[in-house]
Amino acid sequence: SRLEDVACPEISMGSAGDGEDAAHIVGDVALDTDASPAYGNGPGYWNDRYAKDPEPFEWLENYFDLRNLLDELTARDKEATILHVGCGNSTITEKMYDDGYTSIVNIDTSSVVIEQMQARNTQRPGMQWLEMDATTLNSFANESFDLVIDKSVLDTFACGDHAMLTVATYLKEVHRVLRPGKPFFCVSYGAPSTRLNFLQMPHLNFSIRQIEFPSKYSTGSSHYCYVCCKPVGSCGTTEKWPEVLQSLKY
């Protein structure tokens, strides 16, 4: 389908902190063309990848690229409850914690990376690292978070099998756990032509702001940020989920 026909490059893992920006790695360099993209294929792939290369790696923009936006979206409320989905070994929430945001939950389906990040962050009390599937956030009550951060998780789901159903289920859960008026912050290599239709599905009611990050490299591609705000008032969109689910299953 049109929405599932998205670019899914294989990405070489590597160490990249804020001093060595990795934003160019996705979509900006020649990537491994000998392997078909596998990063949408579940935790087994990621466990193997993180076991082989445990060094922190920043997908797309780093903390200093996003810091002002994150401060804006939280209104600099250091008590804001934050969920980072598909956290991997990104250091973005470590830096947010060090800047005073201490109510942070990080989740990933890879048990390997969660163990690694728990060990890395013993000096950051209260920060949580949980093995969890972002399409099934049953451990969290409705309206639990003031901010949900996604750095290329939507991209990963768009590259997997049954992409439309997986993305629809994932965004339903994100919408559910967000508090009214609060944002889903999605950083992606996908242009609006390949991402907005996901974010504008009938069971969602996000108001969407688009931000383009031009490449820092002459041969590179832009990255995109989608700030998706959940409405304050109920508008009945969640009742449309059974219909959406039915249409995507067949």
mmCIF file of C-alpha atoms in Angstrom:
data_model
loop_
_atom_site.group_PDB
_atom_site.id
_atom_site.type_symbol
_atom_site.label_atom_id
_atom_site.label_comp_id
_atom_site.label_asym_id
_atom_site.label_seq_id
_atom_site.Cartn_x
_atom_site.Cartn_y
_atom_site.Cartn_z
ATOM 1 C CA SER A 1 0.000 0.000 0.000
ATOM 2 C CA ARG A 2 1.015 3.651 -0.333
ATOM 3 C CA LEU A 3 1.691 4.019 3.395
ATOM 4 C CA GLU A 4 3.760 0.874 3.673
ATOM 5 C CA ASP A 5 5.982 1.870 0.739
ATOM 6 C CA VAL A 6 8.524 3.737 2.859
ATOM 7 C CA ALA A 7 12.302 3.885 2.881
ATOM 8 C CA CYS A 8 13.744 1.377 5.342
ATOM 9 C CA PRO A 9 17.549 1.539 5.130
ATOM 10 C CA GLU A 10 19.800 -0.794 7.067
ATOM 11 C CA ILE A 11 21.711 1.301 9.590
ATOM 12 C CA SER A 12 25.183 0.606 10.875
ATOM 13 C CA MET A 13 25.328 0.933 14.632
ATOM 14 C CA GLY A 14 28.102 2.954 16.192
ATOM 15 C CA SER A 15 28.974 5.093 19.139
ATOM 16 C CA ALA A 16 27.668 8.599 18.859
ATOM 17 C CA GLY A 17 27.126 10.968 21.707
ATOM 18 C CA ASP A 18 26.160 14.626 21.604
ATOM 19 C CA GLY A 19 29.745 15.553 20.899
ATOM 20 C CA GLU A 20 29.761 13.269 17.857
ATOM 21 C CA ASP A 21 26.394 13.813 16.248
ATOM 22 C CA ALA A 22 24.838 10.736 14.659
ATOM 23 C CA ALA A 23 21.958 12.574 13.034
ATOM 24 C CA HIS A 24 23.519 12.008 9.634
ATOM 25 C CA ILE A 25 23.554 8.228 9.961
ATOM 26 C CA VAL A 26 19.949 7.715 8.891
ATOM 27 C CA GLY A 27 19.310 8.711 5.324
ATOM 28 C CA ASP A 28 22.491 10.756 4.962
ATOM 29 C CA VAL A 29 25.174 8.233 4.081
ATOM 30 C CA ALA A 30 25.559 5.161 1.912
ATOM 31 C CA LEU A 31 24.276 2.292 4.000
ATOM 32 C CA ASP A 32 24.622 -1.481 3.933
ATOM 33 C CA THR A 33 23.067 -2.610 0.666
ATOM 34 C CA ASP A 34 23.908 -6.305 1.108
ATOM 35 C CA ALA A 35 21.327 -6.890 3.821
ATOM 36 C CA SER A 36 17.621 -6.364 3.689
ATOM 37 C CA PRO A 37 16.277 -4.147 6.466
ATOM 38 C CA ALA A 38 15.595 -6.251 9.548
ATOM 39 C CA TYR A 39 15.114 -3.737 12.328
ATOM 40 C CA GLY A 40 11.342 -4.067 12.192
ATOM 41 C CA ASN A 41 11.588 -7.780 12.931
ATOM 42 C CA GLY A 42 11.329 -7.782 16.711
ATOM 43 C CA PRO A 43 13.423 -8.108 19.874
ATOM 44 C CA GLY A 44 15.597 -10.992 18.683
ATOM 45 C CA TYR A 45 17.221 -8.757 16.085
ATOM 46 C CA TRP A 46 17.742 -5.946 18.574
ATOM 47 C CA ASN A 47 19.055 -8.190 21.367
ATOM 48 C CA ASP A 48 21.730 -9.475 19.008
ATOM 49 C CA ARG A 49 22.559 -5.986 17.792
ATOM 50 C CA TYR A 50 22.907 -4.446 21.258
ATOM 51 C CA ALA A 51 24.904 -7.423 22.540
ATOM 52 C CA LYS A 52 27.380 -6.928 19.703
ATOM 53 C CA ASP A 53 27.545 -3.145 20.038
ATOM 54 C CA PRO A 54 26.545 -1.876 23.489
ATOM 55 C CA GLU A 55 27.947 1.658 23.038
ATOM 56 C CA PRO A 56 25.342 4.452 23.233
ATOM 57 C CA PHE A 57 23.980 5.448 19.864
ATOM 58 C CA GLU A 58 21.730 8.388 19.058
ATOM 59 C CA TRP A 59 19.155 7.853 16.325
ATOM 60 C CA LEU A 60 18.540 11.023 14.336
ATOM 61 C CA GLU A 61 18.788 14.332 16.231
ATOM 62 C CA ASN A 62 20.594 14.463 19.565
ATOM 63 C CA TYR A 63 19.616 16.112 22.831
ATOM 64 C CA PHE A 64 21.204 19.450 22.062
ATOM 65 C CA ASP A 65 19.355 19.592 18.743
ATOM 66 C CA LEU A 66 16.052 18.959 20.540
ATOM 67 C CA ARG A 67 16.590 20.568 23.931
ATOM 68 C CA ASN A 68 14.732 23.818 23.254
ATOM 69 C CA LEU A 69 11.784 21.956 21.753
ATOM 70 C CA LEU A 70 11.618 19.587 24.706
ATOM 71 C CA ASP A 71 11.680 22.525 27.130
ATOM 72 C CA GLU A 72 8.873 24.148 25.149
ATOM 73 C CA LEU A 73 6.754 20.987 25.098
ATOM 74 C CA THR A 74 7.101 20.441 28.835
ATOM 75 C CA ALA A 75 6.779 24.171 29.594
ATOM 76 C CA ARG A 76 10.040 23.543 31.505
ATOM 77 C CA ASP A 77 8.029 21.642 34.107
ATOM 78 C CA LYS A 78 10.687 19.430 35.664
ATOM 79 C CA GLU A 79 7.940 17.343 37.294
ATOM 80 C CA ALA A 80 6.496 16.358 33.907
ATOM 81 C CA THR A 81 6.001 12.615 33.525
ATOM 82 C CA ILE A 82 7.850 11.447 30.423
ATOM 83 C CA LEU A 83 7.691 8.185 28.482
ATOM 84 C CA HIS A 84 10.480 7.344 26.034
ATOM 85 C CA VAL A 85 9.358 4.515 23.754
ATOM 86 C CA GLY A 86 11.881 2.291 21.993
ATOM 87 C CA CYS A 87 14.623 3.926 24.035
ATOM 88 C CA GLY A 88 17.468 1.690 22.873
ATOM 89 C CA ASN A 89 20.749 3.039 24.223
ATOM 90 C CA SER A 90 20.001 6.660 23.424
ATOM 91 C CA THR A 91 21.360 9.077 26.002
ATOM 92 C CA ILE A 92 18.645 11.682 25.464
ATOM 93 C CA THR A 93 16.752 10.923 28.678
ATOM 94 C CA GLU A 94 19.990 10.690 30.673
ATOM 95 C CA LYS A 95 20.684 14.273 29.651
ATOM 96 C CA MET A 96 17.097 15.300 30.360
ATOM 97 C CA TYR A 97 17.417 13.758 33.827
ATOM 98 C CA ASP A 98 20.649 15.653 34.433
ATOM 99 C CA ASP A 99 18.801 18.825 33.402
ATOM 100 C CA GLY A 100 16.212 18.189 36.103
ATOM 101 C CA TYR A 101 13.551 16.004 34.453
ATOM 102 C CA THR A 102 13.514 13.115 36.890
ATOM 103 C CA SER A 103 10.128 11.477 36.238
ATOM 104 C CA ILE A 104 11.138 9.457 33.183
ATOM 105 C CA VAL A 105 10.150 5.954 32.071
ATOM 106 C CA ASN A 106 12.135 4.319 29.263
ATOM 107 C CA ILE A 107 10.808 1.221 27.509
ATOM 108 C CA ASP A 108 12.182 -1.143 24.865
ATOM 109 C CA THR A 109 11.432 -4.684 23.710
ATOM 110 C CA SER A 110 15.123 -5.612 23.933
ATOM 111 C CA SER A 111 15.899 -7.175 27.312
ATOM 112 C CA VAL A 112 19.606 -6.801 26.510
ATOM 113 C CA VAL A 113 19.527 -3.030 26.101
ATOM 114 C CA ILE A 114 17.248 -2.541 29.120
ATOM 115 C CA GLU A 115 19.745 -4.414 31.312
ATOM 116 C CA GLN A 116 22.588 -2.381 29.829
ATOM 117 C CA MET A 117 20.838 0.924 30.438
ATOM 118 C CA GLN A 118 19.790 -0.015 33.969
ATOM 119 C CA ALA A 119 23.448 -0.695 34.740
ATOM 120 C CA ARG A 120 24.506 2.596 33.118
ATOM 121 C CA ASN A 121 22.038 4.631 35.154
ATOM 122 C CA THR A 122 22.324 3.394 38.722
ATOM 123 C CA GLN A 123 23.407 6.939 39.645
ATOM 124 C CA ARG A 124 20.088 8.327 38.378
ATOM 125 C CA PRO A 125 17.572 7.210 41.026
ATOM 126 C CA GLY A 126 13.939 7.049 39.992
ATOM 127 C CA MET A 127 14.606 6.744 36.279
ATOM 128 C CA GLN A 128 12.890 3.581 35.070
ATOM 129 C CA TRP A 129 14.002 1.132 32.367
ATOM 130 C CA LEU A 130 11.330 -1.429 31.461
ATOM 131 C CA GLU A 131 11.200 -4.247 28.934
ATOM 132 C CA MET A 132 7.927 -3.534 27.155
ATOM 133 C CA ASP A 133 6.283 -3.584 23.741
ATOM 134 C CA ALA A 134 5.203 -0.091 22.681
ATOM 135 C CA THR A 135 2.097 -1.515 21.016
ATOM 136 C CA THR A 136 0.879 -2.907 24.355
ATOM 137 C CA LEU A 137 1.253 -0.308 27.109
ATOM 138 C CA ASN A 138 -1.067 -2.148 29.496
ATOM 139 C CA SER A 139 1.163 -1.401 32.491
ATOM 140 C CA PHE A 140 0.227 2.270 32.198
ATOM 141 C CA ALA A 141 -3.139 3.750 33.079
ATOM 142 C CA ASN A 142 -5.003 6.082 30.766
ATOM 143 C CA GLU A 143 -3.659 9.641 30.750
ATOM 144 C CA SER A 144 -0.425 8.802 32.610
ATOM 145 C CA PHE A 145 2.131 10.956 30.767
ATOM 146 C CA ASP A 146 2.768 14.596 29.943
ATOM 147 C CA LEU A 147 5.108 13.758 27.065
ATOM 148 C CA VAL A 148 5.797 10.692 24.920
ATOM 149 C CA ILE A 149 9.092 10.689 22.995
ATOM 150 C CA ASP A 150 9.591 8.601 19.854
ATOM 151 C CA LYS A 151 12.908 8.744 18.010
ATOM 152 C CA SER A 152 12.474 6.573 14.907
ATOM 153 C CA VAL A 153 10.180 3.994 16.555
ATOM 154 C CA LEU A 154 7.410 4.878 14.113
ATOM 155 C CA ASP A 155 10.004 4.431 11.366
ATOM 156 C CA THR A 156 10.867 0.961 12.665
ATOM 157 C CA PHE A 157 7.229 -0.136 12.787
ATOM 158 C CA ALA A 158 6.698 1.234 9.273
ATOM 159 C CA CYS A 159 9.420 -1.150 8.082
ATOM 160 C CA GLY A 160 7.987 -4.297 9.643
ATOM 161 C CA ASP A 161 5.364 -6.794 8.607
ATOM 162 C CA HIS A 162 1.730 -5.634 8.852
ATOM 163 C CA ALA A 163 2.999 -2.068 9.179
ATOM 164 C CA MET A 164 -0.398 -0.367 9.025
ATOM 165 C CA LEU A 165 -1.902 -2.502 11.786
ATOM 166 C CA THR A 166 1.188 -2.239 13.983
ATOM 167 C CA VAL A 167 1.443 1.536 13.634
ATOM 168 C CA ALA A 168 -2.288 2.008 14.223
ATOM 169 C CA THR A 169 -2.131 -0.074 17.412
ATOM 170 C CA TYR A 170 0.993 1.717 18.619
ATOM 171 C CA LEU A 171 -0.497 5.180 18.095
ATOM 172 C CA LYS A 172 -3.743 4.116 19.793
ATOM 173 C CA GLU A 173 -1.720 3.244 22.886
ATOM 174 C CA VAL A 174 0.291 6.470 22.737
ATOM 175 C CA HIS A 175 -2.941 8.463 22.453
ATOM 176 C CA ARG A 176 -4.412 6.561 25.404
ATOM 177 C CA VAL A 177 -1.546 7.119 27.847
ATOM 178 C CA LEU A 178 -1.111 10.805 27.027
ATOM 179 C CA ARG A 179 -2.832 13.356 29.222
ATOM 180 C CA PRO A 180 -5.249 15.724 27.449
ATOM 181 C CA GLY A 181 -3.465 18.678 25.904
ATOM 182 C CA LYS A 182 -0.082 16.949 26.035
ATOM 183 C CA PRO A 183 2.225 16.068 23.118
ATOM 184 C CA PHE A 184 3.540 13.013 21.364
ATOM 185 C CA PHE A 185 6.988 14.038 20.105
ATOM 186 C CA CYS A 186 7.964 11.954 17.087
ATOM 187 C CA VAL A 187 11.340 12.405 15.396
ATOM 188 C CA SER A 188 11.541 10.603 12.058
ATOM 189 C CA TYR A 189 13.466 10.269 8.833
ATOM 190 C CA GLY A 190 10.074 9.974 7.095
ATOM 191 C CA ALA A 191 8.788 12.983 5.183
ATOM 192 C CA PRO A 192 5.192 14.134 5.746
ATOM 193 C CA SER A 193 4.078 12.308 2.594
ATOM 194 C CA THR A 194 4.967 8.992 4.299
ATOM 195 C CA ARG A 195 4.055 9.801 7.916
ATOM 196 C CA LEU A 196 1.031 12.114 8.159
ATOM 197 C CA ASN A 197 -1.464 9.487 7.068
ATOM 198 C CA PHE A 198 -0.309 7.324 9.977
ATOM 199 C CA LEU A 199 -0.699 10.209 12.409
ATOM 200 C CA GLN A 200 -4.090 11.243 10.997
ATOM 201 C CA MET A 201 -5.848 7.877 11.261
ATOM 202 C CA PRO A 202 -9.541 8.102 12.211
ATOM 203 C CA HIS A 203 -9.074 6.750 15.767
ATOM 204 C CA LEU A 204 -6.648 9.580 16.580
ATOM 205 C CA ASN A 205 -7.311 13.265 16.972
ATOM 206 C CA PHE A 206 -3.896 14.847 17.151
ATOM 207 C CA SER A 207 -3.280 18.439 16.201
ATOM 208 C CA ILE A 208 -0.017 18.120 14.307
ATOM 209 C CA ARG A 209 2.850 20.555 13.976
ATOM 210 C CA GLN A 210 5.610 19.692 11.504
ATOM 211 C CA ILE A 211 9.243 20.730 11.877
ATOM 212 C CA GLU A 212 11.944 19.976 9.324
ATOM 213 C CA PHE A 213 15.556 19.494 10.350
ATOM 214 C CA PRO A 214 17.709 20.154 7.266
ATOM 215 C CA SER A 215 20.689 17.855 6.892
ATOM 216 C CA LYS A 216 23.929 19.036 8.428
ATOM 217 C CA TYR A 217 25.723 17.385 5.538
ATOM 218 C CA SER A 218 25.727 18.419 1.894
ATOM 219 C CA THR A 219 24.724 14.998 0.586
ATOM 220 C CA GLY A 220 22.211 14.213 3.293
ATOM 221 C CA SER A 221 18.458 14.202 3.679
ATOM 222 C CA SER A 222 16.250 16.193 6.017
ATOM 223 C CA HIS A 223 14.756 14.681 9.144
ATOM 224 C CA TYR A 224 11.353 15.590 10.500
ATOM 225 C CA CYS A 225 9.702 16.179 13.832
ATOM 226 C CA TYR A 226 5.970 15.731 14.354
ATOM 227 C CA VAL A 227 4.552 17.355 17.475
ATOM 228 C CA CYS A 228 1.178 15.669 17.930
ATOM 229 C CA CYS A 229 -0.958 17.193 20.654
ATOM 230 C CA LYS A 230 -3.841 15.264 22.192
ATOM 231 C CA PRO A 231 -6.985 17.412 22.444
ATOM 232 C CA VAL A 232 -8.216 18.604 25.814
ATOM 233 C CA GLY A 233 -11.841 17.671 25.191
ATOM 234 C CA SER A 234 -13.199 14.280 24.221
ATOM 235 C CA CYS A 235 -14.122 14.085 20.547
ATOM 236 C CA GLY A 236 -15.169 10.466 20.199
ATOM 237 C CA THR A 237 -12.270 9.366 18.019
ATOM 238 C CA THR A 238 -11.298 6.475 20.315
ATOM 239 C CA GLU A 239 -14.691 4.889 19.645
ATOM 240 C CA LYS A 240 -13.582 4.498 16.029
ATOM 241 C CA TRP A 241 -10.825 2.033 16.950
ATOM 242 C CA PRO A 242 -12.900 -1.172 16.452
ATOM 243 C CA GLU A 243 -13.794 -0.020 12.964
ATOM 244 C CA VAL A 244 -10.192 0.877 12.158
ATOM 245 C CA LEU A 245 -8.973 -2.429 13.569
ATOM 246 C CA GLN A 246 -11.488 -4.368 11.512
ATOM 247 C CA SER A 247 -10.483 -2.585 8.314
ATOM 248 C CA LEU A 248 -6.778 -3.277 8.870
ATOM 249 C CA LYS A 249 -7.173 -6.949 9.695
ATOM 250 C CA TYR A 250 -8.788 -7.771 6.372
#
